[in-house]
GROMACS .gro file of C-alpha atoms in nm:
model
  462
    1MET     CA    1   0.000   0.000   0.000
    2SER     CA    2   0.140   0.341  -0.090
    3TYR     CA    3   0.106   0.660   0.110
    4PRO     CA    4   0.152   0.964  -0.115
    5GLN     CA    5   0.128   1.196   0.184
    6SER     CA    6   0.428   1.146   0.408
    7ASP     CA    7   0.248   1.303   0.706
    8ALA     CA    8  -0.022   1.036   0.686
    9TYR     CA    9   0.241   0.764   0.670
   10SER     CA   10   0.419   0.919   0.967
   11ARG     CA   11   0.099   0.912   1.174
   12LEU     CA   12   0.051   0.547   1.077
   13LEU     CA   13   0.400   0.455   1.191
   14ARG     CA   14   0.369   0.646   1.516
   15GLY     CA   15   0.044   0.464   1.586
   16ALA     CA   16   0.213   0.129   1.522
   17GLN     CA   17   0.500   0.221   1.752
   18ALA     CA   18   0.265   0.332   2.030
   19ALA     CA   19   0.068   0.006   1.999
   20ALA     CA   20   0.384  -0.200   2.020
   21ALA     CA   21   0.516  -0.005   2.320
   22THR     CA   22   0.191  -0.050   2.514
   23ALA     CA   23   0.135  -0.412   2.405
   24ARG     CA   24  -0.193  -0.322   2.229
   25ALA     CA   25  -0.299  -0.522   1.923
   26TRP     CA   26  -0.214  -0.365   1.590
   27SER     CA   27  -0.478  -0.381   1.320
   28GLY     CA   28  -0.352  -0.125   1.079
   29PRO     CA   29  -0.254  -0.223   0.722
   30PRO     CA   30  -0.059  -0.390   0.583
   31ARG     CA   31   0.117  -0.556   0.879
   32ASP     CA   32   0.270  -0.470   1.211
   33PRO     CA   33   0.568  -0.252   1.109
   34SER     CA   34   0.732  -0.316   1.444
   35ARG     CA   35   0.771  -0.691   1.381
   36GLY     CA   36   1.076  -0.650   1.155
   37PRO     CA   37   1.274  -0.457   1.419
   38ARG     CA   38   1.154  -0.691   1.694
   39ASP     CA   39   1.265  -0.993   1.493
   40ALA     CA   40   1.607  -0.828   1.466
   41GLY     CA   41   1.623  -0.779   1.844
   42ILE     CA   42   1.528  -0.409   1.846
   43GLU     CA   43   1.268  -0.301   2.099
   44PRO     CA   44   1.058   0.013   2.026
   45GLU     CA   45   1.126   0.154   2.374
   46GLY     CA   46   1.499   0.098   2.345
   47ARG     CA   47   1.743   0.388   2.343
   48SER     CA   48   1.999   0.228   2.110
   49ALA     CA   49   2.037  -0.050   1.857
   50PRO     CA   50   2.168  -0.389   1.971
   51LEU     CA   51   2.529  -0.482   1.914
   52ILE     CA   52   2.601  -0.720   1.629
   53SER     CA   53   2.981  -0.715   1.673
   54ASP     CA   54   3.204  -0.749   1.974
   55PRO     CA   55   3.320  -0.395   2.066
   56SER     CA   56   3.674  -0.529   2.105
   57SER     CA   57   3.678  -0.649   1.743
   58ILE     CA   58   3.514  -0.354   1.564
   59ARG     CA   59   3.842  -0.164   1.555
   60ASP     CA   60   4.014  -0.453   1.381
   61ILE     CA   61   3.722  -0.493   1.140
   62ARG     CA   62   3.750  -0.129   1.041
   63LYS     CA   63   4.129  -0.135   1.022
   64THR     CA   64   4.145  -0.429   0.782
   65HIS     CA   65   3.852  -0.337   0.558
   66PRO     CA   66   3.962  -0.250   0.200
   67LEU     CA   67   3.750   0.067   0.200
   68ARG     CA   68   3.936   0.220   0.495
   69PRO     CA   69   4.203   0.396   0.279
   70LEU     CA   70   3.923   0.550   0.071
   71LEU     CA   71   3.735   0.713   0.360
   72PRO     CA   72   3.892   1.058   0.307
   73LEU     CA   73   3.790   1.039  -0.059
   74LEU     CA   74   3.430   0.943   0.020
   75ALA     CA   75   3.402   1.193   0.304
   76GLY     CA   76   3.542   1.469   0.084
   77THR     CA   77   3.289   1.387  -0.187
   78LEU     CA   78   2.983   1.372   0.038
   79SER     CA   79   3.064   1.568   0.356
   80GLY     CA   80   2.955   1.898   0.202
   81LEU     CA   81   2.609   1.759   0.142
   82ALA     CA   82   2.597   1.614   0.494
   83GLU     CA   83   2.698   1.941   0.657
   84GLU     CA   84   2.470   2.167   0.454
   85THR     CA   85   2.153   1.955   0.441
   86GLY     CA   86   2.163   1.749   0.759
   87HIS     CA   87   2.216   1.428   0.564
   88ALA     CA   88   2.447   1.153   0.683
   89MET     CA   89   2.697   0.947   0.486
   90VAL     CA   90   2.715   0.584   0.593
   91VAL     CA   91   2.970   0.329   0.472
   92THR     CA   92   2.887  -0.036   0.534
   93ASP     CA   93   3.054  -0.367   0.467
   94ARG     CA   94   2.909  -0.622   0.224
   95ASP     CA   95   2.673  -0.754   0.495
   96GLY     CA   96   2.524  -0.411   0.566
   97ARG     CA   97   2.714  -0.363   0.891
   98VAL     CA   98   2.776   0.009   0.949
   99LEU     CA   99   3.149   0.076   0.977
  100TRP     CA  100   3.177   0.455   0.939
  101ARG     CA  101   2.948   0.754   0.936
  102GLU     CA  102   2.982   1.123   0.854
  103GLY     CA  103   2.717   1.381   0.942
  104ASN     CA  104   2.409   1.364   1.164
  105GLY     CA  105   2.280   1.046   1.322
  106ILE     CA  106   1.932   0.899   1.286
  107GLY     CA  107   1.743   0.872   1.612
  108ALA     CA  108   1.456   0.647   1.717
  109PRO     CA  109   1.176   0.911   1.669
  110LEU     CA  110   1.260   0.959   1.302
  111HIS     CA  111   0.995   0.758   1.113
  112ILE     CA  112   1.031   0.863   0.748
  113TRP     CA  113   1.377   0.898   0.596
  114SER     CA  114   1.535   0.854   0.257
  115SER     CA  115   1.827   0.631   0.170
  116SER     CA  116   2.019   0.677  -0.155
  117ALA     CA  117   2.273   0.395  -0.166
  118ALA     CA  118   2.516   0.246  -0.418
  119PRO     CA  119   2.722  -0.073  -0.389
  120ILE     CA  120   3.102  -0.073  -0.423
  121THR     CA  121   3.259  -0.361  -0.615
  122ASP     CA  122   3.622  -0.459  -0.578
  123SER     CA  123   3.786  -0.504  -0.919
  124ASP     CA  124   4.033  -0.758  -0.777
  125SER     CA  125   3.788  -1.005  -0.623
  126GLY     CA  126   3.489  -0.908  -0.838
  127ARG     CA  127   3.273  -0.902  -0.524
  128VAL     CA  128   3.070  -0.629  -0.358
  129ILE     CA  129   3.273  -0.524  -0.056
  130GLY     CA  130   3.056  -0.247   0.080
  131CYS     CA  131   2.804   0.026   0.019
  132VAL     CA  132   2.794   0.404   0.043
  133ASP     CA  133   2.463   0.543   0.162
  134VAL     CA  134   2.333   0.901   0.178
  135ILE     CA  135   2.059   0.915   0.440
  136GLY     CA  136   1.826   1.205   0.514
  137CYS     CA  137   1.484   1.303   0.646
  138VAL     CA  138   1.186   1.315   0.409
  139GLY     CA  139   0.910   1.541   0.533
  140VAL     CA  140   0.845   1.433   0.893
  141SER     CA  141   0.626   1.680   1.078
  142GLY     CA  142   0.743   1.750   1.427
  143ARG     CA  143   1.085   1.685   1.571
  144ALA     CA  144   1.338   1.409   1.522
  145ASP     CA  145   1.671   1.330   1.681
  146VAL     CA  146   1.961   1.386   1.443
  147SER     CA  147   2.248   1.417   1.686
  148GLY     CA  148   2.326   1.051   1.751
  149ARG     CA  149   2.693   0.967   1.726
  150ALA     CA  150   2.843   0.626   1.657
  151ASP     CA  151   3.047   0.501   1.950
  152ALA     CA  152   3.363   0.289   1.938
  153SER     CA  153   3.158  -0.030   1.904
  154GLY     CA  154   2.989   0.083   1.585
  155ARG     CA  155   2.648   0.125   1.758
  156ALA     CA  156   2.456   0.447   1.695
  157ASP     CA  157   2.347   0.642   2.002
  158ALA     CA  158   1.987   0.761   1.974
  159SER     CA  159   2.012   1.020   2.247
  160GLY     CA  160   2.082   1.388   2.204
  161THR     CA  161   1.915   1.708   2.096
  162CYS     CA  162   1.639   1.737   1.838
  163ALA     CA  163   1.594   1.929   1.517
  164ASP     CA  164   1.276   2.043   1.340
  165PHE     CA  165   1.226   1.882   1.001
  166GLY     CA  166   0.878   2.024   0.941
  167GLY     CA  167   0.997   2.220   0.641
  168THR     CA  168   1.201   1.950   0.465
  169ALA     CA  169   1.115   1.817   0.120
  170ARG     CA  170   0.851   1.545   0.087
  171THR     CA  171   1.070   1.330  -0.138
  172PRO     CA  172   1.445   1.269  -0.149
  173HIS     CA  173   1.627   1.500  -0.385
  174PRO     CA  174   1.723   1.319  -0.710
  175ALA     CA  175   2.074   1.456  -0.680
  176THR     CA  176   2.144   1.243  -0.373
  177VAL     CA  177   2.095   0.926  -0.578
  178ALA     CA  178   2.337   1.049  -0.844
  179LEU     CA  179   2.583   1.167  -0.579
  180ALA     CA  180   2.585   0.831  -0.401
  181ALA     CA  181   2.639   0.652  -0.733
  182ALA     CA  182   2.919   0.892  -0.826
  183ALA     CA  183   3.091   0.842  -0.489
  184ALA     CA  184   3.070   0.463  -0.527
  185LYS     CA  185   3.209   0.485  -0.882
  186LEU     CA  186   3.494   0.704  -0.761
  187ALA     CA  187   3.576   0.450  -0.490
  188GLU     CA  188   3.572   0.168  -0.746
  189THR     CA  189   3.807   0.365  -0.972
  190GLN     CA  190   4.053   0.410  -0.687
  191LEU     CA  191   4.029   0.041  -0.597
  192ALA     CA  192   4.098  -0.049  -0.962
  193LEU     CA  193   4.403   0.182  -0.965
  194ARG     CA  194   4.541   0.021  -0.648
  195THR     CA  195   4.478  -0.324  -0.798
  196HIS     CA  196   4.667  -0.223  -1.114
  197GLU     CA  197   4.963  -0.100  -0.908
  198ARG     CA  198   4.973  -0.425  -0.708
  199ASP     CA  199   4.954  -0.625  -1.031
  200GLU     CA  200   5.246  -0.435  -1.178
  201ARG     CA  201   5.464  -0.495  -0.871
  202LEU     CA  202   5.375  -0.864  -0.877
  203ARG     CA  203   5.431  -0.890  -1.252
  204ARG     CA  204   5.779  -0.734  -1.223
  205ARG     CA  205   5.882  -0.997  -0.968
  206TYR     CA  206   5.733  -1.271  -1.181
  207GLU     CA  207   5.915  -1.155  -1.495
  208ALA     CA  208   6.241  -1.163  -1.303
  209LEU     CA  209   6.205  -1.539  -1.249
  210ARG     CA  210   6.399  -1.753  -1.490
  211GLY     CA  211   6.167  -1.931  -1.731
  212HIS     CA  212   5.849  -1.777  -1.584
  213PRO     CA  213   5.745  -2.100  -1.410
  214GLY     CA  214   5.372  -2.143  -1.363
  215VAL     CA  215   5.083  -1.900  -1.402
  216LEU     CA  216   5.083  -1.583  -1.193
  217LEU     CA  217   4.767  -1.526  -0.987
  218SER     CA  218   4.661  -1.247  -0.758
  219ALA     CA  219   4.580  -1.323  -0.394
  220THR     CA  220   4.215  -1.362  -0.498
  221GLY     CA  221   4.290  -1.602  -0.786
  222ARG     CA  222   4.274  -1.352  -1.072
  223VAL     CA  223   4.502  -1.451  -1.363
  224ILE     CA  224   4.770  -1.184  -1.412
  225SER     CA  225   5.031  -1.345  -1.638
  226GLY     CA  226   5.155  -1.675  -1.778
  227ASP     CA  227   4.835  -1.793  -1.950
  228PRO     CA  228   4.865  -1.649  -2.304
  229GLY     CA  229   4.597  -1.877  -2.446
  230GLY     CA  230   4.344  -1.774  -2.186
  231GLY     CA  231   4.262  -2.136  -2.103
  232LEU     CA  232   4.218  -2.061  -1.733
  233GLY     CA  233   3.972  -1.779  -1.789
  234GLU     CA  234   3.986  -1.460  -1.585
  235ARG     CA  235   3.998  -1.628  -1.246
  236VAL     CA  236   4.092  -1.953  -1.072
  237HIS     CA  237   3.871  -2.057  -0.782
  238LEU     CA  238   4.094  -2.086  -0.475
  239GLY     CA  239   3.838  -2.192  -0.217
  240GLU     CA  240   3.754  -2.001   0.097
  241ARG     CA  241   4.095  -2.030   0.268
  242PRO     CA  242   4.355  -2.153   0.018
  243ALA     CA  243   4.646  -2.081   0.249
  244HIS     CA  244   4.536  -2.368   0.475
  245HIS     CA  245   4.453  -2.630   0.216
  246PRO     CA  246   4.679  -2.937   0.252
  247GLY     CA  247   4.916  -2.944  -0.045
  248ARG     CA  248   4.733  -2.641  -0.187
  249HIS     CA  249   4.586  -2.849  -0.470
  250VAL     CA  250   4.312  -2.687  -0.680
  251ILE     CA  251   4.096  -2.832  -0.955
  252LEU     CA  252   4.087  -2.625  -1.273
  253ARG     CA  253   3.777  -2.580  -1.484
  254ASP     CA  254   3.893  -2.845  -1.733
  255GLY     CA  255   3.908  -3.097  -1.447
  256THR     CA  256   4.288  -3.114  -1.419
  257ALA     CA  257   4.471  -3.069  -1.088
  258ALA     CA  258   4.724  -2.798  -1.016
  259VAL     CA  259   4.937  -2.692  -0.721
  260LEU     CA  260   4.916  -2.346  -0.570
  261GLU     CA  261   5.242  -2.199  -0.438
  262PRO     CA  262   5.271  -1.866  -0.251
  263PHE     CA  263   5.461  -1.603  -0.448
  264SER     CA  264   5.509  -1.255  -0.304
  265ASP     CA  265   5.155  -1.112  -0.261
  266GLY     CA  266   4.998  -1.371  -0.491
  267TYR     CA  267   5.040  -1.728  -0.611
  268LEU     CA  268   5.208  -1.936  -0.877
  269LEU     CA  269   4.990  -2.206  -1.029
  270ARG     CA  270   5.182  -2.511  -1.153
  271PRO     CA  271   5.063  -2.843  -1.298
  272ALA     CA  272   5.035  -3.101  -1.022
  273ALA     CA  273   5.278  -3.335  -1.200
  274SER     CA  274   5.549  -3.068  -1.196
  275ALA     CA  275   5.535  -3.010  -0.821
  276GLY     CA  276   5.874  -3.100  -0.677
  277PRO     CA  277   6.036  -3.075  -0.335
  278PRO     CA  278   5.983  -2.758  -0.132
  279VAL     CA  279   6.154  -2.444  -0.256
  280LEU     CA  280   6.281  -2.168  -0.029
  281THR     CA  281   6.193  -1.830  -0.176
  282LEU     CA  282   6.361  -1.523  -0.028
  283SER     CA  283   6.249  -1.162  -0.077
  284VAL     CA  284   6.521  -0.941   0.068
  285LEU     CA  285   6.550  -0.653  -0.179
  286GLY     CA  286   6.395  -0.314  -0.109
  287GLU     CA  287   6.270  -0.128   0.193
  288GLY     CA  288   5.984  -0.362   0.283
  289THR     CA  289   5.987  -0.637   0.545
  290PRO     CA  290   6.204  -0.929   0.426
  291SER     CA  291   6.017  -1.258   0.391
  292ALA     CA  292   6.068  -1.628   0.320
  293THR     CA  293   5.829  -1.880   0.168
  294TYR     CA  294   5.887  -2.249   0.235
  295ASP     CA  295   5.663  -2.556   0.233
  296ASP     CA  296   5.362  -2.348   0.121
  297ARG     CA  297   5.399  -2.101   0.405
  298ALA     CA  298   5.503  -1.739   0.378
  299ARG     CA  299   5.676  -1.585   0.680
  300PRO     CA  300   5.806  -1.236   0.760
  301LEU     CA  301   6.169  -1.243   0.869
  302SER     CA  302   6.349  -1.050   1.136
  303LEU     CA  303   6.655  -0.866   1.011
  304ARG     CA  304   6.892  -1.116   1.177
  305HIS     CA  305   6.718  -1.420   1.025
  306ALA     CA  306   6.707  -1.251   0.685
  307GLU     CA  307   7.081  -1.186   0.710
  308ILE     CA  308   7.158  -1.549   0.799
  309LEU     CA  309   6.949  -1.689   0.512
  310THR     CA  310   7.102  -1.440   0.268
  311LEU     CA  311   7.454  -1.540   0.371
  312LEU     CA  312   7.372  -1.910   0.340
  313ALA     CA  313   7.227  -1.842  -0.007
  314LEU     CA  314   7.551  -1.664  -0.099
  315HIS     CA  315   7.755  -1.961   0.026
  316PRO     CA  316   7.576  -2.276  -0.101
  317HIS     CA  317   7.853  -2.505   0.030
  318GLY     CA  318   7.785  -2.393   0.385
  319LEU     CA  319   7.941  -2.192   0.667
  320THR     CA  320   8.048  -2.282   1.020
  321ALA     CA  321   7.911  -2.094   1.319
  322GLU     CA  322   8.241  -1.909   1.341
  323GLN     CA  323   8.230  -1.807   0.974
  324LEU     CA  324   7.867  -1.694   0.997
  325SER     CA  325   7.949  -1.494   1.308
  326PHE     CA  326   8.239  -1.322   1.131
  327HIS     CA  327   8.031  -1.238   0.823
  328LEU     CA  328   7.759  -1.091   1.043
  329TYR     CA  329   7.951  -0.911   1.316
  330GLY     CA  330   8.313  -0.902   1.207
  331ASP     CA  331   8.576  -0.969   1.475
  332LEU     CA  332   8.324  -0.892   1.752
  333GLY     CA  333   8.099  -1.185   1.659
  334ASN     CA  334   8.006  -1.465   1.899
  335PRO     CA  335   7.937  -1.815   1.755
  336VAL     CA  336   7.709  -1.894   2.051
  337THR     CA  337   7.469  -1.621   1.936
  338ILE     CA  338   7.467  -1.767   1.584
  339ARG     CA  339   7.386  -2.117   1.710
  340ALA     CA  340   7.088  -1.980   1.904
  341GLU     CA  341   6.956  -1.794   1.598
  342ILE     CA  342   7.000  -2.100   1.375
  343HIS     CA  343   6.805  -2.307   1.630
  344ARG     CA  344   6.515  -2.060   1.606
  345LEU     CA  345   6.532  -2.058   1.227
  346ARG     CA  346   6.525  -2.436   1.208
  347GLY     CA  347   6.213  -2.429   1.422
  348GLN     CA  348   6.046  -2.238   1.137
  349LEU     CA  349   6.211  -2.393   0.832
  350GLY     CA  350   6.283  -2.743   0.960
  351LYS     CA  351   6.495  -2.954   0.726
  352ALA     CA  352   6.567  -2.660   0.494
  353ILE     CA  353   6.876  -2.586   0.709
  354ALA     CA  354   7.137  -2.851   0.780
  355ALA     CA  355   7.425  -2.836   1.029
  356LYS     CA  356   7.801  -2.905   1.026
  357PRO     CA  357   7.835  -2.682   0.832
  358TYR     CA  358   7.521  -2.473   0.829
  359ARG     CA  359   7.377  -2.482   0.477
  360LEU     CA  360   7.052  -2.471   0.283
  361THR     CA  361   6.944  -2.817   0.169
  362CYS     CA  362   6.663  -2.713  -0.068
  363THR     CA  363   6.636  -2.522  -0.393
  364VAL     CA  364   6.669  -2.150  -0.328
  365GLU     CA  365   6.496  -1.878  -0.532
  366ALA     CA  366   6.605  -1.539  -0.403
  367ASP     CA  367   6.525  -1.204  -0.562
  368PHE     CA  368   6.885  -1.084  -0.533
  369LEU     CA  369   7.018  -1.403  -0.699
  370THR     CA  370   6.772  -1.354  -0.985
  371LEU     CA  371   6.891  -0.995  -1.016
  372ARG     CA  372   7.250  -1.117  -1.035
  373HIS     CA  373   7.158  -1.344  -1.326
  374LEU     CA  374   6.977  -1.066  -1.513
  375LEU     CA  375   7.272  -0.832  -1.472
  376SER     CA  376   7.506  -1.096  -1.614
  377GLU     CA  377   7.276  -1.118  -1.917
  378SER     CA  378   7.284  -0.736  -1.959
  379GLU     CA  379   6.908  -0.694  -1.960
  380PRO     CA  380   6.864  -0.331  -1.850
  381GLN     CA  381   6.486  -0.301  -1.838
  382THR     CA  382   6.427  -0.638  -1.676
  383SER     CA  383   6.709  -0.576  -1.429
  384ALA     CA  384   6.564  -0.241  -1.326
  385ARG     CA  385   6.213  -0.384  -1.287
  386ALA     CA  386   6.354  -0.665  -1.071
  387TYR     CA  387   6.529  -0.416  -0.843
  388PRO     CA  388   6.288  -0.261  -0.590
  389GLY     CA  389   6.579  -0.131  -0.382
  390PRO     CA  390   6.899  -0.225  -0.199
  391LEU     CA  391   6.970  -0.564  -0.045
  392LEU     CA  392   6.864  -0.555   0.324
  393PRO     CA  393   6.924  -0.178   0.353
  394ARG     CA  394   6.930  -0.186   0.736
  395SER     CA  395   7.192  -0.459   0.758
  396GLU     CA  396   7.537  -0.374   0.895
  397SER     CA  397   7.684  -0.714   0.808
  398PRO     CA  398   8.020  -0.655   0.630
  399GLU     CA  399   7.950  -0.934   0.377
  400ILE     CA  400   7.597  -0.815   0.299
  401ARG     CA  401   7.710  -0.455   0.271
  402ARG     CA  402   7.963  -0.557   0.005
  403GLU     CA  403   7.699  -0.751  -0.187
  404ARG     CA  404   7.453  -0.462  -0.151
  405ASP     CA  405   7.699  -0.203  -0.283
  406GLU     CA  406   7.797  -0.424  -0.579
  407LEU     CA  407   7.437  -0.484  -0.684
  408GLU     CA  408   7.352  -0.115  -0.651
  409ALA     CA  409   7.650  -0.010  -0.862
  410GLN     CA  410   7.577  -0.274  -1.128
  411VAL     CA  411   7.209  -0.184  -1.162
  412ARG     CA  412   7.287   0.187  -1.188
  413ALA     CA  413   7.563   0.132  -1.444
  414CYS     CA  414   7.337  -0.096  -1.647
  415VAL     CA  415   7.047   0.148  -1.675
  416LEU     CA  416   7.277   0.444  -1.748
  417ARG     CA  417   7.474   0.252  -2.012
  418HIS     CA  418   7.167   0.146  -2.206
  419GLY     CA  419   6.963   0.459  -2.136
  420GLU     CA  420   6.623   0.294  -2.174
  421PRO     CA  421   6.353   0.529  -2.034
  422ASP     CA  422   6.166   0.242  -1.866
  423GLY     CA  423   6.482   0.119  -1.695
  424LEU     CA  424   6.582   0.469  -1.587
  425TRP     CA  425   6.235   0.536  -1.448
  426ALA     CA  426   6.223   0.205  -1.262
  427TYR     CA  427   6.559   0.278  -1.098
  428ALA     CA  428   6.442   0.631  -1.012
  429GLN     CA  429   6.168   0.477  -0.794
  430THR     CA  430   6.421   0.311  -0.559
  431CYS     CA  431   6.544   0.484  -0.243
  432ASN     CA  432   6.886   0.558  -0.395
  433GLY     CA  433   6.754   0.642  -0.740
  434ARG     CA  434   6.498   0.901  -0.628
  435ASP     CA  435   6.764   1.173  -0.597
  436ASP     CA  436   7.022   1.041  -0.845
  437PHE     CA  437   7.114   1.355  -1.039
  438GLU     CA  438   7.245   1.180  -1.351
  439VAL     CA  439   6.946   0.949  -1.380
  440LEU     CA  440   6.702   1.239  -1.331
  441GLU     CA  441   6.881   1.446  -1.595
  442ARG     CA  442   6.841   1.163  -1.848
  443LEU     CA  443   6.471   1.142  -1.767
  444ALA     CA  444   6.424   1.519  -1.780
  445ALA     CA  445   6.557   1.513  -2.137
  446LEU     CA  446   6.263   1.301  -2.251
  447PRO     CA  447   5.991   1.477  -2.459
  448SER     CA  448   5.787   1.726  -2.260
  449THR     CA  449   5.475   1.518  -2.326
  450ASP     CA  450   5.625   1.231  -2.126
  451LEU     CA  451   5.503   1.255  -1.766
  452ARG     CA  452   5.829   1.098  -1.644
  453SER     CA  453   6.012   1.401  -1.778
  454ALA     CA  454   5.795   1.640  -1.575
  455ALA     CA  455   5.843   1.431  -1.260
  456ALA     CA  456   6.220   1.426  -1.307
  457ARG     CA  457   6.236   1.803  -1.360
  458THR     CA  458   6.036   1.855  -1.042
  459ARG     CA  459   6.276   1.639  -0.842
  460LEU     CA  460   6.576   1.825  -0.983
  461LEU     CA  461   6.430   2.155  -0.862
  462THR     CA  462   6.365   2.036  -0.506
   0.00000   0.00000   0.00000
């Protein structure tokens, strides 16, 4: 049943609420409007909505949600409307759970209100991850609470002062629908841009691998590279929690089996028949946290453990505790300390590390070893793309410092010798390349229509 006059509908709702609060029977059409809230655990006489999340977990839920980095963008797009018209912007997760709000709250006495919402789809997973909602009053005579604030648990407080909405419009303004859709589209565009940047970083690491083994997948199973015929389609179904599947076997759409192996922020998909013994993969270049992947498990590494594994990778025939101590600390080293660290490492990597002497017993794929190979092949663009930054930049180990300085000098010489714009630009993104005068001068000499030229000129002036 429709109610063209919002005042009449408001009186109907207030009557239903009064009947529910006093336990009187409700005979009004079309049904008891209070049943829906009651079924959800909301009592008409209540002062606030019930909690659906543990207050101790709401902070973590908000912190890890993919829309969190986009809140300033959404707020900047919609906050003007909220401030000037008394509307509120609400951002929910895919289940409709309110995570953030900007603007006025909606209190219990407010019976008629408009909601102009638009879903936000993540381009990486292809799933709806949330919704942006512009909420406002639509012609309620009398007074309604609009001052409720969301507390730390995510529950809206219905208490506070009141505001008169007697003069508001009887229908939601059409612009709010368009504005909500535009804000959602803007969020999706930013998500797509972030996905593209992640893909490019992952693709650069993949292209640095010799032979490009396997098919490169994103963390959500999207095919990024290594499937030129398109036989896998756009996405491989990974299951709900692929990181915990025994053996990480997946069944492809043609019915064949494949093995999923962690690779940086994504996966490598290999035919099941080609799966061999565990491989130790080390990521120790650049300013990020060093990490190791072994036996289908990815682990962040402390600086000391990353140094030990890097030294063992540099010395495949093994090192004694005394030699490792010297390479790490120089003459001040203590072999007892090394033995304790190796014991902790073996607790994580098991049989990957043998003793007497200490050595790696498995196949090792390390980003700095791959870079070494590319430099020996004089591949400037690929070398630069495979070089996110120095080897363990915080390490003071004499041996690692020598290796770090050699790699840095070789990469720089390679990109300057060949002068490829892509290689120069890739090197300019590293911590040492950002302010490299000679590299920036080469980039600044590119045509003025090239954005890399403008960026280089700006850096030269600062």
